[in-house]
Tab-separated table of C-alpha atoms in Angstrom:
chain	number	residue	atom	x	y	z
A	1	UNK	CA	0.000	0.000	0.000
A	2	UNK	CA	2.844	2.365	0.978
A	3	UNK	CA	4.702	1.472	-2.238
A	4	UNK	CA	1.657	2.217	-4.433
A	5	UNK	CA	1.168	5.579	-2.741
A	6	UNK	CA	4.791	6.551	-3.464
A	7	UNK	CA	4.416	5.568	-7.131
A	8	UNK	CA	1.209	7.622	-7.424
A	9	UNK	CA	2.855	10.662	-5.842
A	10	UNK	CA	5.857	10.349	-8.155
A	11	UNK	CA	3.565	10.140	-11.207
A	12	UNK	CA	1.676	13.238	-10.138
A	13	UNK	CA	4.935	15.119	-9.581
A	14	UNK	CA	6.199	14.194	-13.072
A	15	UNK	CA	2.885	15.280	-14.616
A	16	UNK	CA	3.043	18.666	-12.894
A	17	UNK	CA	6.637	19.186	-14.051
A	18	UNK	CA	5.717	18.278	-17.645
A	19	UNK	CA	2.730	20.606	-17.628
A	20	UNK	CA	4.859	23.412	-16.188
A	21	UNK	CA	7.495	22.937	-18.870
A	22	UNK	CA	4.868	22.864	-21.618
A	23	UNK	CA	3.185	25.957	-20.247
A	24	UNK	CA	6.539	27.741	-20.102
A	25	UNK	CA	7.265	26.812	-23.713
A	26	UNK	CA	3.865	27.815	-25.099
A	27	UNK	CA	3.669	30.824	-22.810
A	28	UNK	CA	7.027	31.980	-24.134
A	29	UNK	CA	5.819	31.533	-27.697
A	30	UNK	CA	2.671	33.520	-26.900
A	31	UNK	CA	4.776	36.312	-25.387
A	32	UNK	CA	6.926	36.417	-28.508
A	33	UNK	CA	3.850	36.666	-30.722
A	34	UNK	CA	2.361	39.419	-28.592
A	35	UNK	CA	5.612	41.371	-28.675
A	36	UNK	CA	5.996	41.283	-32.459
A	37	UNK	CA	6.392	44.915	-33.371
A	38	UNK	CA	8.239	44.943	-36.657
A	39	UNK	CA	6.830	45.082	-40.153
A	40	UNK	CA	8.366	41.653	-40.741
A	41	UNK	CA	6.472	40.283	-37.716
A	42	UNK	CA	3.212	41.823	-38.865
A	43	UNK	CA	3.758	40.301	-42.295
A	44	UNK	CA	4.486	36.908	-40.759
A	45	UNK	CA	1.149	36.975	-38.935
A	46	UNK	CA	-0.733	37.908	-42.099
A	47	UNK	CA	-1.532	41.498	-41.083
A	48	UNK	CA	0.030	42.982	-44.218
A	49	UNK	CA	-2.059	40.673	-46.375
A	50	UNK	CA	-5.186	41.579	-44.387
A	51	UNK	CA	-4.580	45.308	-44.745
A	52	UNK	CA	-4.451	44.920	-48.527
A	53	UNK	CA	-7.775	43.090	-48.684
A	54	UNK	CA	-10.879	45.092	-49.629
A	55	UNK	CA	-13.440	45.862	-46.941
A	56	UNK	CA	-16.433	43.531	-46.665
A	57	UNK	CA	-18.604	46.288	-48.171
A	58	UNK	CA	-16.700	48.816	-50.298
A	59	UNK	CA	-19.489	51.234	-51.296
A	60	UNK	CA	-18.373	54.850	-50.966
A	61	UNK	CA	-19.550	58.215	-52.249
A	62	UNK	CA	-17.322	57.684	-55.274
A	63	UNK	CA	-19.807	54.976	-56.335
A	64	UNK	CA	-22.655	57.516	-56.488
A	65	UNK	CA	-23.612	58.479	-60.047
A	66	UNK	CA	-24.401	62.179	-59.727
A	67	UNK	CA	-25.475	62.557	-63.344
A	68	UNK	CA	-29.070	63.783	-63.417
A	69	UNK	CA	-29.198	64.715	-59.710
A	70	UNK	CA	-31.773	67.291	-58.625
A	71	UNK	CA	-31.708	69.857	-55.830
A	72	UNK	CA	-34.187	69.301	-52.970
A	73	UNK	CA	-36.725	71.882	-54.088
A	74	UNK	CA	-37.193	70.660	-57.676
A	75	UNK	CA	-40.201	68.581	-56.537
A	76	UNK	CA	-42.027	71.679	-55.214
A	77	UNK	CA	-43.000	72.914	-58.678
A	78	UNK	CA	-44.698	69.580	-59.475
A	79	UNK	CA	-47.353	70.107	-56.790
A	80	UNK	CA	-47.447	66.455	-55.761
A	81	UNK	CA	-48.486	64.958	-52.456
A	82	UNK	CA	-46.428	61.980	-51.300
A	83	UNK	CA	-48.373	58.721	-51.003
A	84	UNK	CA	-47.385	55.646	-48.965
A	85	UNK	CA	-44.806	53.631	-50.900
A	86	UNK	CA	-45.719	50.449	-49.027
A	87	UNK	CA	-49.256	50.537	-50.509
A	88	UNK	CA	-47.894	49.957	-54.016
A	89	UNK	CA	-48.331	46.420	-55.397
A	90	UNK	CA	-45.722	43.955	-54.147
A	91	UNK	CA	-43.237	42.489	-56.585
A	92	UNK	CA	-43.112	38.658	-56.190
A	93	UNK	CA	-39.284	38.681	-56.124
A	94	UNK	CA	-39.138	41.495	-53.577
A	95	UNK	CA	-39.811	45.205	-53.430
A	96	UNK	CA	-42.672	47.232	-54.916
A	97	UNK	CA	-44.008	47.822	-58.431
A	98	UNK	CA	-43.761	51.543	-59.156
A	99	UNK	CA	-46.448	53.771	-60.616
A	100	UNK	CA	-46.205	57.415	-61.645
A	101	UNK	CA	-46.145	59.965	-58.854
A	102	UNK	CA	-44.420	60.721	-55.559
A	103	UNK	CA	-44.175	58.062	-52.848
A	104	UNK	CA	-42.558	57.860	-49.437
A	105	UNK	CA	-41.918	55.343	-46.690
A	106	UNK	CA	-40.238	55.413	-43.316
A	107	UNK	CA	-38.365	52.136	-43.120
A	108	UNK	CA	-35.852	50.167	-41.108
A	109	UNK	CA	-32.261	50.921	-42.062
A	110	UNK	CA	-28.887	49.605	-40.953
A	111	UNK	CA	-25.411	51.003	-40.423
A	112	UNK	CA	-22.879	49.381	-42.759
A	113	UNK	CA	-19.712	51.082	-41.568
A	114	UNK	CA	-18.392	50.741	-38.023
A	115	UNK	CA	-16.214	53.404	-36.433
A	116	UNK	CA	-18.050	56.328	-38.063
A	117	UNK	CA	-20.380	59.170	-37.058
A	118	UNK	CA	-24.152	58.743	-36.916
A	119	UNK	CA	-26.142	60.720	-39.520
A	120	UNK	CA	-26.663	64.388	-38.702
A	121	UNK	CA	-29.533	66.598	-39.816
A	122	UNK	CA	-27.518	68.420	-42.469
A	123	UNK	CA	-25.994	65.378	-44.137
A	124	UNK	CA	-26.744	64.798	-47.797
A	125	UNK	CA	-27.336	61.142	-48.715
A	126	UNK	CA	-27.475	59.758	-52.251
A	127	UNK	CA	-28.202	56.367	-53.803
A	128	UNK	CA	-25.425	53.831	-54.357
A	129	UNK	CA	-25.579	50.041	-54.767
A	130	UNK	CA	-24.299	47.545	-52.198
A	131	UNK	CA	-20.793	46.637	-53.402
A	132	UNK	CA	-17.965	44.501	-52.048
A	133	UNK	CA	-16.950	40.884	-51.334
A	134	UNK	CA	-19.862	40.402	-48.920
A	135	UNK	CA	-22.545	42.222	-50.956
A	136	UNK	CA	-24.465	38.997	-51.670
A	137	UNK	CA	-24.443	38.070	-47.969
A	138	UNK	CA	-25.646	41.519	-46.855
A	139	UNK	CA	-28.454	41.666	-49.437
A	140	UNK	CA	-29.511	38.112	-48.508
A	141	UNK	CA	-29.743	39.089	-44.825
A	142	UNK	CA	-31.932	42.108	-45.623
A	143	UNK	CA	-34.227	40.053	-47.873
A	144	UNK	CA	-34.383	37.159	-45.420
A	145	UNK	CA	-35.200	39.537	-42.559
A	146	UNK	CA	-38.420	40.540	-44.365
A	147	UNK	CA	-39.648	36.953	-43.899
A	148	UNK	CA	-38.538	36.726	-40.256
A	149	UNK	CA	-40.499	39.316	-38.299
A	150	UNK	CA	-39.524	37.398	-35.156
A	151	UNK	CA	-35.897	38.550	-35.511
A	152	UNK	CA	-35.254	41.865	-33.748
A	153	UNK	CA	-33.777	44.781	-35.694
A	154	UNK	CA	-30.998	45.080	-33.105
A	155	UNK	CA	-29.997	41.451	-33.674
A	156	UNK	CA	-29.830	42.000	-37.435
A	157	UNK	CA	-27.724	45.139	-36.926
A	158	UNK	CA	-25.267	43.226	-34.711
A	159	UNK	CA	-24.986	40.528	-37.389
A	160	UNK	CA	-24.279	43.148	-40.067
A	161	UNK	CA	-21.629	44.830	-37.894
A	162	UNK	CA	-20.084	41.410	-37.261
A	163	UNK	CA	-19.871	40.721	-41.002
A	164	UNK	CA	-18.608	44.225	-41.815
A	165	UNK	CA	-15.878	43.622	-39.221
A	166	UNK	CA	-14.804	40.531	-41.215
A	167	UNK	CA	-15.346	38.128	-38.336
A	168	UNK	CA	-14.796	34.430	-39.005
A	169	UNK	CA	-17.976	32.420	-38.607
A	170	UNK	CA	-15.947	30.030	-36.424
A	171	UNK	CA	-15.613	32.962	-33.971
A	172	UNK	CA	-19.341	33.753	-33.854
A	173	UNK	CA	-20.687	33.305	-30.330
A	174	UNK	CA	-23.869	34.213	-28.515
A	175	UNK	CA	-27.021	35.641	-30.106
A	176	UNK	CA	-25.291	36.741	-33.311
A	177	UNK	CA	-24.589	33.115	-34.223
A	178	UNK	CA	-28.263	32.188	-33.784
A	179	UNK	CA	-29.288	35.149	-35.955
A	180	UNK	CA	-26.829	34.170	-38.681
A	181	UNK	CA	-28.053	30.565	-38.753
A	182	UNK	CA	-31.661	31.757	-39.040
A	183	UNK	CA	-31.101	34.279	-41.834
A	184	UNK	CA	-28.380	32.651	-43.944
A	185	UNK	CA	-28.023	29.325	-45.753
A	186	UNK	CA	-25.300	26.813	-44.766
A	187	UNK	CA	-23.393	27.719	-47.953
A	188	UNK	CA	-23.512	31.429	-47.084
A	189	UNK	CA	-22.282	30.703	-43.565
A	190	UNK	CA	-19.185	28.992	-44.978
A	191	UNK	CA	-18.577	32.059	-47.176
A	192	UNK	CA	-18.153	34.155	-44.035
A	193	UNK	CA	-14.740	32.530	-43.512
A	194	UNK	CA	-13.311	34.074	-46.681
A	195	UNK	CA	-11.421	37.346	-46.162
A	196	UNK	CA	-12.006	37.134	-42.411
A	197	UNK	CA	-9.577	37.635	-39.540
A	198	UNK	CA	-9.352	36.636	-35.909
A	199	UNK	CA	-8.864	39.062	-33.037
A	200	UNK	CA	-5.524	40.858	-33.371
A	201	UNK	CA	-3.342	41.134	-30.236
A	202	UNK	CA	-2.760	44.660	-28.936
A	203	UNK	CA	0.841	44.996	-30.172
A	204	UNK	CA	-0.076	43.782	-33.651
A	205	UNK	CA	-3.023	46.176	-33.733
A	206	UNK	CA	-0.730	49.068	-32.876
A	207	UNK	CA	1.689	48.105	-35.636
A	208	UNK	CA	-1.110	47.641	-38.127
A	209	UNK	CA	-2.591	51.056	-37.272
A	210	UNK	CA	0.794	52.649	-37.977
A	211	UNK	CA	0.470	51.441	-41.567
A	212	UNK	CA	-2.970	52.982	-42.087
A	213	UNK	CA	-4.043	56.507	-43.074
A	214	UNK	CA	-5.490	58.472	-40.152
A	215	UNK	CA	-9.040	58.362	-41.535
A	216	UNK	CA	-9.048	54.560	-41.719
A	217	UNK	CA	-7.599	53.793	-38.266
A	218	UNK	CA	-10.830	54.338	-36.326
A	219	UNK	CA	-12.689	51.916	-38.610
A	220	UNK	CA	-9.927	49.310	-38.374
A	221	UNK	CA	-9.831	49.531	-34.579
A	222	UNK	CA	-13.634	49.435	-34.285
A	223	UNK	CA	-13.754	46.282	-36.426
A	224	UNK	CA	-11.162	44.541	-34.253
A	225	UNK	CA	-13.085	45.492	-31.101
A	226	UNK	CA	-16.263	44.060	-32.618
A	227	UNK	CA	-14.465	40.812	-33.500
A	228	UNK	CA	-13.240	40.635	-29.931
A	229	UNK	CA	-16.743	41.115	-28.496
A	230	UNK	CA	-18.280	38.523	-30.807
A	231	UNK	CA	-15.564	35.972	-30.037
A	232	UNK	CA	-16.119	36.454	-26.301
A	233	UNK	CA	-19.837	35.742	-26.609
A	234	UNK	CA	-20.373	38.181	-23.747
A	235	UNK	CA	-21.741	41.459	-25.097
A	236	UNK	CA	-24.814	43.662	-25.219
A	237	UNK	CA	-26.124	45.808	-28.038
A	238	UNK	CA	-24.816	48.860	-26.186
A	239	UNK	CA	-21.332	47.297	-26.071
A	240	UNK	CA	-21.382	46.780	-29.833
A	241	UNK	CA	-22.817	50.212	-30.567
A	242	UNK	CA	-20.105	51.866	-28.472
A	243	UNK	CA	-17.476	50.740	-30.975
A	244	UNK	CA	-19.584	51.050	-34.120
A	245	UNK	CA	-20.837	54.613	-33.564
A	246	UNK	CA	-18.489	57.521	-32.878
A	247	UNK	CA	-19.873	60.253	-30.616
A	248	UNK	CA	-20.352	63.658	-32.211
A	249	UNK	CA	-21.112	64.721	-35.763
A	250	UNK	CA	-19.125	64.859	-38.970
A	251	UNK	CA	-19.259	68.270	-40.714
A	252	UNK	CA	-21.652	68.215	-43.712
A	253	UNK	CA	-20.598	68.916	-47.290
A	254	UNK	CA	-22.141	72.125	-48.597
A	255	UNK	CA	-22.264	70.879	-52.193
A	256	UNK	CA	-24.523	67.931	-51.267
A	257	UNK	CA	-27.488	69.270	-49.259
A	258	UNK	CA	-29.884	67.182	-47.227
A	259	UNK	CA	-32.772	66.029	-49.411
A	260	UNK	CA	-30.812	65.966	-52.670
A	261	UNK	CA	-32.335	63.686	-55.333
A	262	UNK	CA	-30.372	60.937	-57.059
A	263	UNK	CA	-31.430	59.746	-60.492
A	264	UNK	CA	-31.635	55.977	-60.080
A	265	UNK	CA	-30.154	53.800	-62.865
A	266	UNK	CA	-33.749	52.779	-63.694
A	267	UNK	CA	-34.710	56.405	-64.348
A	268	UNK	CA	-36.781	57.353	-61.297
A	269	UNK	CA	-35.567	59.702	-58.546
A	270	UNK	CA	-34.860	58.825	-54.922
A	271	UNK	CA	-33.795	60.700	-51.798
A	272	UNK	CA	-33.191	59.898	-48.126
A	273	UNK	CA	-33.820	61.521	-44.742
A	274	UNK	CA	-32.154	59.440	-41.979
A	275	UNK	CA	-33.216	59.631	-38.336
A	276	UNK	CA	-30.166	58.137	-36.707
A	277	UNK	CA	-28.939	55.021	-38.456
A	278	UNK	CA	-31.867	52.688	-37.760
A	279	UNK	CA	-34.669	54.715	-39.386
A	280	UNK	CA	-34.730	56.353	-42.813
A	281	UNK	CA	-37.507	58.139	-44.664
A	282	UNK	CA	-37.165	57.484	-48.380
A	283	UNK	CA	-38.991	59.357	-51.139
A	284	UNK	CA	-39.345	58.098	-54.709
A	285	UNK	CA	-40.508	60.222	-57.644
A	286	UNK	CA	-41.576	58.425	-60.832
A	287	UNK	CA	-42.123	60.672	-63.892
A	288	UNK	CA	-45.140	59.756	-66.037
A	289	UNK	CA	-43.081	59.498	-69.229
A	290	UNK	CA	-40.920	56.821	-67.649
A	291	UNK	CA	-43.849	54.398	-67.797
A	292	UNK	CA	-45.213	55.537	-71.174
A	293	UNK	CA	-44.013	52.454	-73.056
A	294	UNK	CA	-45.257	49.952	-70.511
A	295	UNK	CA	-41.909	49.791	-68.706
A	296	UNK	CA	-42.000	47.708	-65.507
A	297	UNK	CA	-40.238	49.519	-62.675
A	298	UNK	CA	-39.399	47.946	-59.335
A	299	UNK	CA	-38.233	49.612	-56.156
A	300	UNK	CA	-36.341	46.959	-54.164
A	301	UNK	CA	-34.445	48.643	-51.351
A	302	UNK	CA	-32.582	45.521	-50.217
A	303	UNK	CA	-29.769	46.307	-52.670
A	304	UNK	CA	-29.677	50.054	-51.954
A	305	UNK	CA	-27.382	52.123	-49.770
A	306	UNK	CA	-28.076	55.687	-48.699
A	307	UNK	CA	-24.513	56.888	-49.072
A	308	UNK	CA	-23.324	60.008	-47.227
A	309	UNK	CA	-21.387	62.693	-49.062
A	310	UNK	CA	-19.361	63.024	-45.882
A	311	UNK	CA	-17.105	59.972	-45.753
A	312	UNK	CA	-16.934	60.196	-41.954
A	313	UNK	CA	-20.645	59.327	-41.650
A	314	UNK	CA	-22.355	55.957	-41.950
A	315	UNK	CA	-23.547	54.170	-45.038
A	316	UNK	CA	-27.151	53.132	-44.468
A	317	UNK	CA	-28.514	49.905	-45.931
A	318	UNK	CA	-32.170	50.339	-46.878
A	319	UNK	CA	-35.012	47.827	-46.536
A	320	UNK	CA	-38.513	47.144	-47.818
A	321	UNK	CA	-39.786	47.027	-44.221
A	322	UNK	CA	-41.983	50.025	-43.337
A	323	UNK	CA	-42.276	51.334	-39.803
A	324	UNK	CA	-45.676	52.368	-38.413
A	325	UNK	CA	-47.419	51.556	-41.689
A	326	UNK	CA	-51.067	52.544	-42.093
A	327	UNK	CA	-52.569	49.886	-44.351
A	328	UNK	CA	-56.051	51.338	-44.003
A	329	UNK	CA	-54.963	54.285	-46.174
A	330	UNK	CA	-55.673	54.269	-49.917
A	331	UNK	CA	-53.642	55.370	-52.926
A	332	UNK	CA	-55.163	58.341	-54.766
A	333	UNK	CA	-53.367	57.354	-57.978
A	334	UNK	CA	-54.921	54.619	-60.091
A	335	UNK	CA	-52.058	52.179	-60.092
A	336	UNK	CA	-52.107	49.248	-62.519
A	337	UNK	CA	-48.466	48.356	-63.192
A	338	UNK	CA	-47.918	45.905	-66.031
């Protein structure tokens, strides 16, 4: 009995020594990785390659086609009263079938750029398409959300911030993972691994920021903080919003006033009035001559971005989901789209 006890004690001692040695070795390696501060070290960890990759969504004001734009007051001379956009006939593939006239809708919208200022009253927003490596994923989420009224807007916004931050799906934890599984297909979930990055250690973040222009650093840091929150699985909406939204206001551009009209590629006109980043009033003007030849026009906001002229403000993804809709109202225009 005494002999067996001695053998057991010796075995435990050897195990502890082995574990200590292993911990020392791996701990030393971890310390070395955390202390990498040279460009060569950053390159070795893939940071250089990551910095050269395009953002998940690349849409910027440079993607706005300003040809045919109209100043805010051009609609005044037409003497038109805006009618509810959501009362227009639904298009089976999504969106609404347009008729001549002026229409408006206050709808859900989503921030698509972390580390930027919230919309301010004087900001001019113009139409641009959703562009970038994750454009299909983002549009799919917005379309899928229309069919899932049980999914909260906050949960969808957190998922979009998580994707914009280029978070690996393997790092998704907590509610955001449940939201992703509900709104995306298994194939789309695997696509979230492409162009993604894990949480960067502090020293590597500092080195990476040194390689970035000043205007991009806040976005880069916000995205890493979001990846860190998601990986932890322990976060609230307020925690996420703290990194995604910068306090204060970006100065507006005087050449792009609030309420400016963009001529959509399909020929109609559209403009945006954001209230924060989660609510946007959109107005659509459809000239009569545009439909003269039986042209079928569709307004499908799931692929639209209200893009700020001020690059320091947030891009706002638009949706076909009205807020506080009054379905008892009636259209005054006789609307029979072909």
